[in-house]
Coordinates of C-alpha atoms and ligand atoms in Angstrom, one line a residue:
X1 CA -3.2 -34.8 -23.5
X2 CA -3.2 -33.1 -20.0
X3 CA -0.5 -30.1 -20.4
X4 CA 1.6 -29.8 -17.4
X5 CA 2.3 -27.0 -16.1
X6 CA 2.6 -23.4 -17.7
X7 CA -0.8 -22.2 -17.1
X8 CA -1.3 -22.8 -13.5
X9 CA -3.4 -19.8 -12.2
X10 CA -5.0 -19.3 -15.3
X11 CA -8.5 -20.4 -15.6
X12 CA -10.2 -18.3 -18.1
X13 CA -9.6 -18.1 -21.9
X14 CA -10.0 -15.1 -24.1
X15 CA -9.8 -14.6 -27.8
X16 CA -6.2 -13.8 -29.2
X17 CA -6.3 -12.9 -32.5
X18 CA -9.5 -13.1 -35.4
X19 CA -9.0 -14.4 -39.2
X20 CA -11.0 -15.2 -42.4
X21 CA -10.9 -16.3 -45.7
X22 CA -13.6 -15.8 -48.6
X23 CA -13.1 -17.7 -51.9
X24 CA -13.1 -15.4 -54.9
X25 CA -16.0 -16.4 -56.5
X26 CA -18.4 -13.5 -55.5
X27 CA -22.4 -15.1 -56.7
X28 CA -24.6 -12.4 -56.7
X29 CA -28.9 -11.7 -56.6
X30 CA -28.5 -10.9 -60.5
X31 CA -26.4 -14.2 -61.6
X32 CA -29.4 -16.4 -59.4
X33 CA -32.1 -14.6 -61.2
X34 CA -30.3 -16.9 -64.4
X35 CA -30.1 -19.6 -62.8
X36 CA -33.6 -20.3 -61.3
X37 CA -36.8 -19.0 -60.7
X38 CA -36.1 -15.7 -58.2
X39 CA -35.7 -12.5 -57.9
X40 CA -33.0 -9.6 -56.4
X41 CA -36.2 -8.3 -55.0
X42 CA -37.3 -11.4 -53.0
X43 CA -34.0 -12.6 -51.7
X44 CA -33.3 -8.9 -50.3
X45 CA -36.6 -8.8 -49.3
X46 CA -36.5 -12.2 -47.4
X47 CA -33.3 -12.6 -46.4
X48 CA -30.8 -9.8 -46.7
X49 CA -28.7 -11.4 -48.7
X50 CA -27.1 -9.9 -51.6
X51 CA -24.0 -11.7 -53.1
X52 CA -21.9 -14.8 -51.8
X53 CA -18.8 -16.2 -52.0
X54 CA -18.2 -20.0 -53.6
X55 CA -14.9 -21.9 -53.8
X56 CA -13.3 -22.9 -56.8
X57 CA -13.6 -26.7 -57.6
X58 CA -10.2 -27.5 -56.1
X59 CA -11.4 -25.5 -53.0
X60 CA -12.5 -27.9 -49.9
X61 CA -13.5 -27.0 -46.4
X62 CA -9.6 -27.5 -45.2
X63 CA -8.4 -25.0 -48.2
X64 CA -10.4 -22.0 -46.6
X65 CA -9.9 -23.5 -42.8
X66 CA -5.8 -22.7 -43.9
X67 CA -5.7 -19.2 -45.0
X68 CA -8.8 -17.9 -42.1
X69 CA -6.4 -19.9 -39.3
X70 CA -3.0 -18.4 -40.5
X71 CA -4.5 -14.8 -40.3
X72 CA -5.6 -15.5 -36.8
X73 CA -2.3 -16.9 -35.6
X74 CA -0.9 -14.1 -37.3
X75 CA -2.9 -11.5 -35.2
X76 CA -2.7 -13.2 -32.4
X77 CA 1.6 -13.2 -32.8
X78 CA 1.1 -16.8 -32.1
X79 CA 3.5 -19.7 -33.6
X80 CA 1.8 -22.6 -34.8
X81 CA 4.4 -24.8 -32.7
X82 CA 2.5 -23.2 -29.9
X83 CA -0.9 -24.3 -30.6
X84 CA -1.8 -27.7 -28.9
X85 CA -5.8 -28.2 -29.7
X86 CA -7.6 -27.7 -33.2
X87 CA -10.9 -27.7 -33.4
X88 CA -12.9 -27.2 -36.1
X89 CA -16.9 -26.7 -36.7
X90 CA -18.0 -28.0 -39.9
X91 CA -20.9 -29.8 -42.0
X92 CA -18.6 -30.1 -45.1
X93 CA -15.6 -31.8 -44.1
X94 CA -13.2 -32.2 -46.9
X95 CA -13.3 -36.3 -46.5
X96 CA -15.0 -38.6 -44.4
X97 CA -11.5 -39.2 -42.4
X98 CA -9.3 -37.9 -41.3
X99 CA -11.2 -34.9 -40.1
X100 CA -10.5 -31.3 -41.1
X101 CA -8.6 -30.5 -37.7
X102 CA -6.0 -32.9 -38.9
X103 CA -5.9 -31.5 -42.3
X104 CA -5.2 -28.2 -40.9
X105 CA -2.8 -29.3 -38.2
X106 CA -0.4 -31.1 -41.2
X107 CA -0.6 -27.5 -43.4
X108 CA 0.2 -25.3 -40.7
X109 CA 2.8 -27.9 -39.3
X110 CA 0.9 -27.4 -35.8
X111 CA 3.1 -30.0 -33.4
X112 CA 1.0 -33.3 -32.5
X113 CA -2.2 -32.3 -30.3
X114 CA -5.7 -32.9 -30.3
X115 CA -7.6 -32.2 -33.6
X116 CA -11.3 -32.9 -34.4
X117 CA -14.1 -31.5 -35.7
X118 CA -17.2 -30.6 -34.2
X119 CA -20.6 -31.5 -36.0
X120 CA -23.5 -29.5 -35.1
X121 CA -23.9 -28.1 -38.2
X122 CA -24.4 -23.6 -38.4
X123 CA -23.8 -24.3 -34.2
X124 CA -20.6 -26.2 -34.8
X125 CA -18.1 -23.3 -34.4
X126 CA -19.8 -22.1 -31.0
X127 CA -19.7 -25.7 -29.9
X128 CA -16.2 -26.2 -30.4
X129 CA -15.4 -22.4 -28.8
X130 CA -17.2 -23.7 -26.0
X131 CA -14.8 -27.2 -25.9
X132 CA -11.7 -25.8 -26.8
X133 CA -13.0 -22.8 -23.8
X134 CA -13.3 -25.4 -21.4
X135 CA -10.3 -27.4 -22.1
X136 CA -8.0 -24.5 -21.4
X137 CA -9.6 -24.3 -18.1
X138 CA -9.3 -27.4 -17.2
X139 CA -5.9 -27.2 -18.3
X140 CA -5.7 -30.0 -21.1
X141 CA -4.8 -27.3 -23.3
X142 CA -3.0 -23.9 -23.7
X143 CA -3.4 -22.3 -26.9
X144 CA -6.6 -23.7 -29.1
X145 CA -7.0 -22.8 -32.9
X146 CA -11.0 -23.0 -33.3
X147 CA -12.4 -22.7 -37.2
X148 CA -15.3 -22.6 -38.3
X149 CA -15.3 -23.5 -42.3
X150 CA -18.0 -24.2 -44.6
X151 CA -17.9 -25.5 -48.5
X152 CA -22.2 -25.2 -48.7
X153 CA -22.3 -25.1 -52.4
X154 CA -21.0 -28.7 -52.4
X155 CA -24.4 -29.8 -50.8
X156 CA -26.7 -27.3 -52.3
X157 CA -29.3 -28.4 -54.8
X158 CA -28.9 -25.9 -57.8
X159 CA -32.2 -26.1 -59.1
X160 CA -33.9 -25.8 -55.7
X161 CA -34.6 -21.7 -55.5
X162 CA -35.7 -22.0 -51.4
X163 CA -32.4 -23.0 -50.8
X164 CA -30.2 -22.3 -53.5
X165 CA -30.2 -18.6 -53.1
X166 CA -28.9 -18.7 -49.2
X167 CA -25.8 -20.1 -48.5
X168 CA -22.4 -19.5 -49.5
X169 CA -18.4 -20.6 -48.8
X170 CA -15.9 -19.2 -46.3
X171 CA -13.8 -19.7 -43.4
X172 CA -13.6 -18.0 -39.8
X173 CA -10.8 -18.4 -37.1
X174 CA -9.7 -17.8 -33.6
X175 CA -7.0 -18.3 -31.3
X176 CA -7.7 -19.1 -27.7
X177 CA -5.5 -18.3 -25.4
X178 CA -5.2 -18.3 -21.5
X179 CA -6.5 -15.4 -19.1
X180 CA -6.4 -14.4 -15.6
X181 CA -10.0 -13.0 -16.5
X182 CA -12.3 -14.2 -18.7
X183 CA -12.3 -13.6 -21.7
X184 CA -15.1 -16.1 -22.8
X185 CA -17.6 -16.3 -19.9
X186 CA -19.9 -18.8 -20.9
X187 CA -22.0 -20.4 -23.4
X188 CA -25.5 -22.6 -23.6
X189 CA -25.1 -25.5 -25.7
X190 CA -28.6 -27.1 -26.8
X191 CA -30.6 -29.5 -29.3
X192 CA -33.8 -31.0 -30.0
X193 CA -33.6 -34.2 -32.3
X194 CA -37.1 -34.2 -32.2
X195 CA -36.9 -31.6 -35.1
X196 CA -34.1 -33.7 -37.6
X197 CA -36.8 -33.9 -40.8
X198 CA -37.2 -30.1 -40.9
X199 CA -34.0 -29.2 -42.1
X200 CA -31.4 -31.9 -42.9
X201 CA -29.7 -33.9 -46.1
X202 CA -31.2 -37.6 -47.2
X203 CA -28.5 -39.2 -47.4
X204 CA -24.7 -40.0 -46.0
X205 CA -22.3 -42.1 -45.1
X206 CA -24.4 -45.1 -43.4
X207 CA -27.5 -43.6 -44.4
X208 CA -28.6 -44.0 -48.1
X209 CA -24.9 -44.3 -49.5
X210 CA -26.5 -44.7 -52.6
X211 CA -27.8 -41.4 -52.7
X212 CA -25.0 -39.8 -52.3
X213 CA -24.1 -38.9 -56.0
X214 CA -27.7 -38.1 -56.8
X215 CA -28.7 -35.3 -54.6
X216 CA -28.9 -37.0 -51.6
X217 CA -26.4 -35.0 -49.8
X218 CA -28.3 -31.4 -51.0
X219 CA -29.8 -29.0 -47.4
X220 CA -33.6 -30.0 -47.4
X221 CA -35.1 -27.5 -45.5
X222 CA -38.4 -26.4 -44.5
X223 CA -37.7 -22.7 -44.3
X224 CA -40.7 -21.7 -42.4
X225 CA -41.0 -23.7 -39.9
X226 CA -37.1 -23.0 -38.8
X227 CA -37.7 -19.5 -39.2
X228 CA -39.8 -20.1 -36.6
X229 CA -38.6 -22.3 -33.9
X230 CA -34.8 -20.0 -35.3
X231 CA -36.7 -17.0 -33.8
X232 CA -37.9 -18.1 -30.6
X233 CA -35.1 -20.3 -29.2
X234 CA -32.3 -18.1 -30.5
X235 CA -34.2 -15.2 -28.4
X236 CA -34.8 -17.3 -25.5
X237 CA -31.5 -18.7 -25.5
X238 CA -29.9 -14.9 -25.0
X239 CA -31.8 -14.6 -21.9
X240 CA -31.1 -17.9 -20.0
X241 CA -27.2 -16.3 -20.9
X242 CA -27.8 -13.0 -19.5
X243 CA -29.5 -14.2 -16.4
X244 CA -27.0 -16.5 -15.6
X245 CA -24.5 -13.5 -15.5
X246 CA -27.4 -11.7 -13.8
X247 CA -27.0 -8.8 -16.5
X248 CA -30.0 -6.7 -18.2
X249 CA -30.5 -6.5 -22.0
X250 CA -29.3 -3.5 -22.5
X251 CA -25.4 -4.7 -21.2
X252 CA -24.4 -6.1 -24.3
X253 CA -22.1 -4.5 -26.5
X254 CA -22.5 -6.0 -29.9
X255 CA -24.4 -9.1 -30.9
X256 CA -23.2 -11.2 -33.4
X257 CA -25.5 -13.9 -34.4
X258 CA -25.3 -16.9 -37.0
X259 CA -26.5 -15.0 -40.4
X260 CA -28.9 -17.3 -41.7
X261 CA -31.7 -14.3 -42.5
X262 CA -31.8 -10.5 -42.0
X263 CA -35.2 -10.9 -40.7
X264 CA -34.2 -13.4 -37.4
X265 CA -31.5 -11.2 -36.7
X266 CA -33.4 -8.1 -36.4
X267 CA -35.9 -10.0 -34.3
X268 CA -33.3 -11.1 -31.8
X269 CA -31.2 -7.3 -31.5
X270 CA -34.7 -6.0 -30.5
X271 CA -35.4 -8.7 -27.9
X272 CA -31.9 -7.5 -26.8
X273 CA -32.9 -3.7 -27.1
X274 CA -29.9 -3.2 -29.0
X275 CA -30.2 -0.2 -31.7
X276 CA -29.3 -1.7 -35.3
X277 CA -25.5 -0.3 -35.7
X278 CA -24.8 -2.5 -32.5
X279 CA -26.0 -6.0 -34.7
X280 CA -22.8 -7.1 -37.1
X281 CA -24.4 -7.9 -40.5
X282 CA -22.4 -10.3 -42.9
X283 CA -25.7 -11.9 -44.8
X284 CA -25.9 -9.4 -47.0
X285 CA -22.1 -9.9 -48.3
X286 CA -21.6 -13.3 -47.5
X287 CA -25.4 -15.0 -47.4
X288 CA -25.7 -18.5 -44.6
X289 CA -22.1 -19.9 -44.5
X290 CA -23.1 -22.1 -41.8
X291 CA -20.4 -22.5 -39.4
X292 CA -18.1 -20.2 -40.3
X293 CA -20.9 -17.3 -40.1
X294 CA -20.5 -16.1 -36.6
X295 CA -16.5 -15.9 -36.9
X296 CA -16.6 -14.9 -40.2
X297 CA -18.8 -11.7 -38.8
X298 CA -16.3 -11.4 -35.4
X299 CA -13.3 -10.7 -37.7
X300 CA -14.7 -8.2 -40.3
X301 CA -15.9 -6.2 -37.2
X302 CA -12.9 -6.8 -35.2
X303 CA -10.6 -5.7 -38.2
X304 CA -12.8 -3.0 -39.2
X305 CA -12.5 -1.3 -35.7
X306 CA -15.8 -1.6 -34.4
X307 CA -15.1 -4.6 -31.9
X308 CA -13.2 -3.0 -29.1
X309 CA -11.0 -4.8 -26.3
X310 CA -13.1 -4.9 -23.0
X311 CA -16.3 -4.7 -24.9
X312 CA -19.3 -7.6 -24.1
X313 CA -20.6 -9.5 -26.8
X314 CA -23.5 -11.8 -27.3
X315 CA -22.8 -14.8 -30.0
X316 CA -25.8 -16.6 -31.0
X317 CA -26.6 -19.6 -33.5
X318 CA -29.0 -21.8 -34.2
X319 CA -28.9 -25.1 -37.0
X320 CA -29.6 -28.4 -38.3
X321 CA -30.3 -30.9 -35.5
X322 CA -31.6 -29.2 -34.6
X323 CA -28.7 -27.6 -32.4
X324 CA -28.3 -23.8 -31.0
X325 CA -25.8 -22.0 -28.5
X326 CA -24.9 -18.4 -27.3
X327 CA -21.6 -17.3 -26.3
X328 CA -21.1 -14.4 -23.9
X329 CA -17.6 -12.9 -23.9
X330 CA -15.5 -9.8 -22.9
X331 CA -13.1 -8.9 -25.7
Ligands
UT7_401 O1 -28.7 -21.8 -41.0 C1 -29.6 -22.7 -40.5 C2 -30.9 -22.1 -40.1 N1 -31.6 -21.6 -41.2 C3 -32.5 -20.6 -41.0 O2 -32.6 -20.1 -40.0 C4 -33.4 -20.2 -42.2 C5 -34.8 -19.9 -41.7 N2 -35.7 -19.7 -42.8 C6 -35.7 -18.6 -43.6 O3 -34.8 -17.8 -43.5 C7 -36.9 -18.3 -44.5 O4 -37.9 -19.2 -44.1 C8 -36.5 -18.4 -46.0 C9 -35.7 -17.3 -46.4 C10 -35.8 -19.7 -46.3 C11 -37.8 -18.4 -46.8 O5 -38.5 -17.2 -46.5 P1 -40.1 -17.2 -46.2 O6 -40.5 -15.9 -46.0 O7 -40.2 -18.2 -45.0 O8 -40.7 -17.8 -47.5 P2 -41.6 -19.2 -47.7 O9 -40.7 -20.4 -47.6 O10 -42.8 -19.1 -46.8 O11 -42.0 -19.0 -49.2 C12 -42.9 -17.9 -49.6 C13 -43.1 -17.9 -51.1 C14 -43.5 -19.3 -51.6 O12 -44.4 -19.1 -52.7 P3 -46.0 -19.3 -52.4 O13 -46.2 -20.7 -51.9 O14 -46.3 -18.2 -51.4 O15 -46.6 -19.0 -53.7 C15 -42.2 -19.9 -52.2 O16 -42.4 -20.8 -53.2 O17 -41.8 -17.6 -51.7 C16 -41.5 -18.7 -52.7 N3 -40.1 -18.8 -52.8 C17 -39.4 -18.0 -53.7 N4 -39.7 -17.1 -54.6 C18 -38.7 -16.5 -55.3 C19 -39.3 -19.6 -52.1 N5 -38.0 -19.4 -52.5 C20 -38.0 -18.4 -53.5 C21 -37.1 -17.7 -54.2 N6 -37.4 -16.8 -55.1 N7 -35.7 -18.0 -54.1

């Protein structure tokens, strides 16, 4: 619904406060090596990943979205009365309907407003920054709670060790608030359907229903191949964003990309001549959480003191579709 008033004047956003939440459950190298046929030694090696988190059976995508979201309403000094758009990026929504922004709103008592989620899988998060973003400057909304929330293990194949041993659980949250300046200055949004086979599920809710119990729903991914096309887009996606602010490589501040592998991330902070201590790394504590990676990563180094106001940062991901975006901000 169009807000009247209040905001007139304002016609940036800018991040207000940062939250997460991790499930207990810590799944490490060691307890995969009894589970299937890996190694510690190949999944560091590989992919930098050295433990993740899993919920606990009771735990759906809305039971992490809650906790992550009341931290960053909490850092933000924000009210939930005062929030008046939820979006939330997800591949593991706790139910087929309602959707998990309306799950959230009813927890946190958030006053009626607009609440969806946003399906573009590991991109879903930066898709709905980039709505909830453009919302506030169109002034439809004023304060936006964006969450990016993953439950992976629920559609992981256990006995599959090339995809078993990458993804993990957790929940990452921002408030959006409005700004004189930006803020959040702009983001790429993009997808190629052409690539669906190479990294998907089989089955759904209109798609193979009777799948669904039998494995149907498990990531099916042909790692190799996305490592590829992961590389290469991700990279040239950070330049069309740095030429369209008509900035250099070497003016970013921190890049924070989706942590799917060690290796792709290295290959995109070089592209972006960034030395390694300027590249927040998650994968190795919390593996591929999908979604929630990138805000999961923006909050440890936010809280941790690294992330700075008025420092530039680069957000980039990259996912099933397949779907990838980069975010440019100014804290
Ligand atoms: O979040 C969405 C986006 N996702 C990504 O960006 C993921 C992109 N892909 C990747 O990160 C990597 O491709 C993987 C980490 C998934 C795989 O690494 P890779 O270096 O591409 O390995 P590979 O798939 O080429 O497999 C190499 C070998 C194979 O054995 P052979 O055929 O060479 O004998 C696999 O069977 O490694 C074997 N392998 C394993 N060995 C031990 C595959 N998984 C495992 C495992 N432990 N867990």
């Amino acid at each position: 619904m169009e807000q009247p008033g209040g905001i007139a004047g304002l016609r940036h956003s800018r991040i207000a406060g940062t939250g997460r939440y991790l499930p207990e459950r810590v799944l490490t190298n060691q307890d995969l090596e009894r589970m299937v046929d890996t190694t510690d030694e190949w999944i560091r090696t590989r992919t930098g990943m050295e433990r993740r988190h899993m919920a606990a059976d009771e735990q759906a995508s809305s039971d992490l979205a809650v906790p992550a979201a009341r931290a960053a309403l909490e850092a933000a000094n924000c009210s939930p009365d005062e929030i008046d758009l939820v979006v939330v990026g997800t591949t593991t929504p706790d139910l087929v309907f309602p959707n998990v922004g309306c799950l959230v709103q009813k927890a946190l008592e958030i006053p009626p407003c607009a609440a969806f989620s946003c399906e573009a899988a590991c991109t879903g998060w930066l898709y709905g920054m980039s709505v909830a973003d453009g919302m506030i400057r169109l002034g439809r909304a004023s304060k936006a709670l964006v969450v990016g929330v993953e439950v992976l293990s629920r559609i992981t194949d256990w006995s599959d060790r090339s995809t078993c041993v990458l993804f993990g659980d957790g929940a990452g949250a921002v408030v959006l608030e409005p700004a004189e300046e930006p803020g959040l200055m702009s983001f790429i949004l993009g997808a190629d359907g052409n690539y669906v086979d190479i990294l998907r599920s089989r089955a759904g809710v209109s798609r193979n229903p009777a799948e669904l119990g039998d494995g149907g729903l498990a990531v099916r991914m042909k790692g190799n191949e996305v490592f590829k096309i992961a590389v290469r887009t991700m990279g040239r996606t950070v330049d069309q964003l740095l030429e369209r602010h008509g900035l250099d490589r070497g003016a970013i501040d921190w890049l924070i990309p989706h942590q799917a592998n060690l290796r792709i991330i290295q290959a995109i902070g070089k592209r972006l001549r960034l030395p390694d201590e300027r590249v927040v790394l998650t994968v190795q504590d919390h593996g591929n959480t999908g979604a929630a990676s990138i805000p999961l990563a923006l909050d440890v180094a936010i809280r941790d003191g690294r992330i700075r106001r008025g420092q530039r940062i680069m957000m980039v991901s990259f996912g099933g579709g397949l779907t990838w975006a980069a975010g440019l901000m100014q804290f």
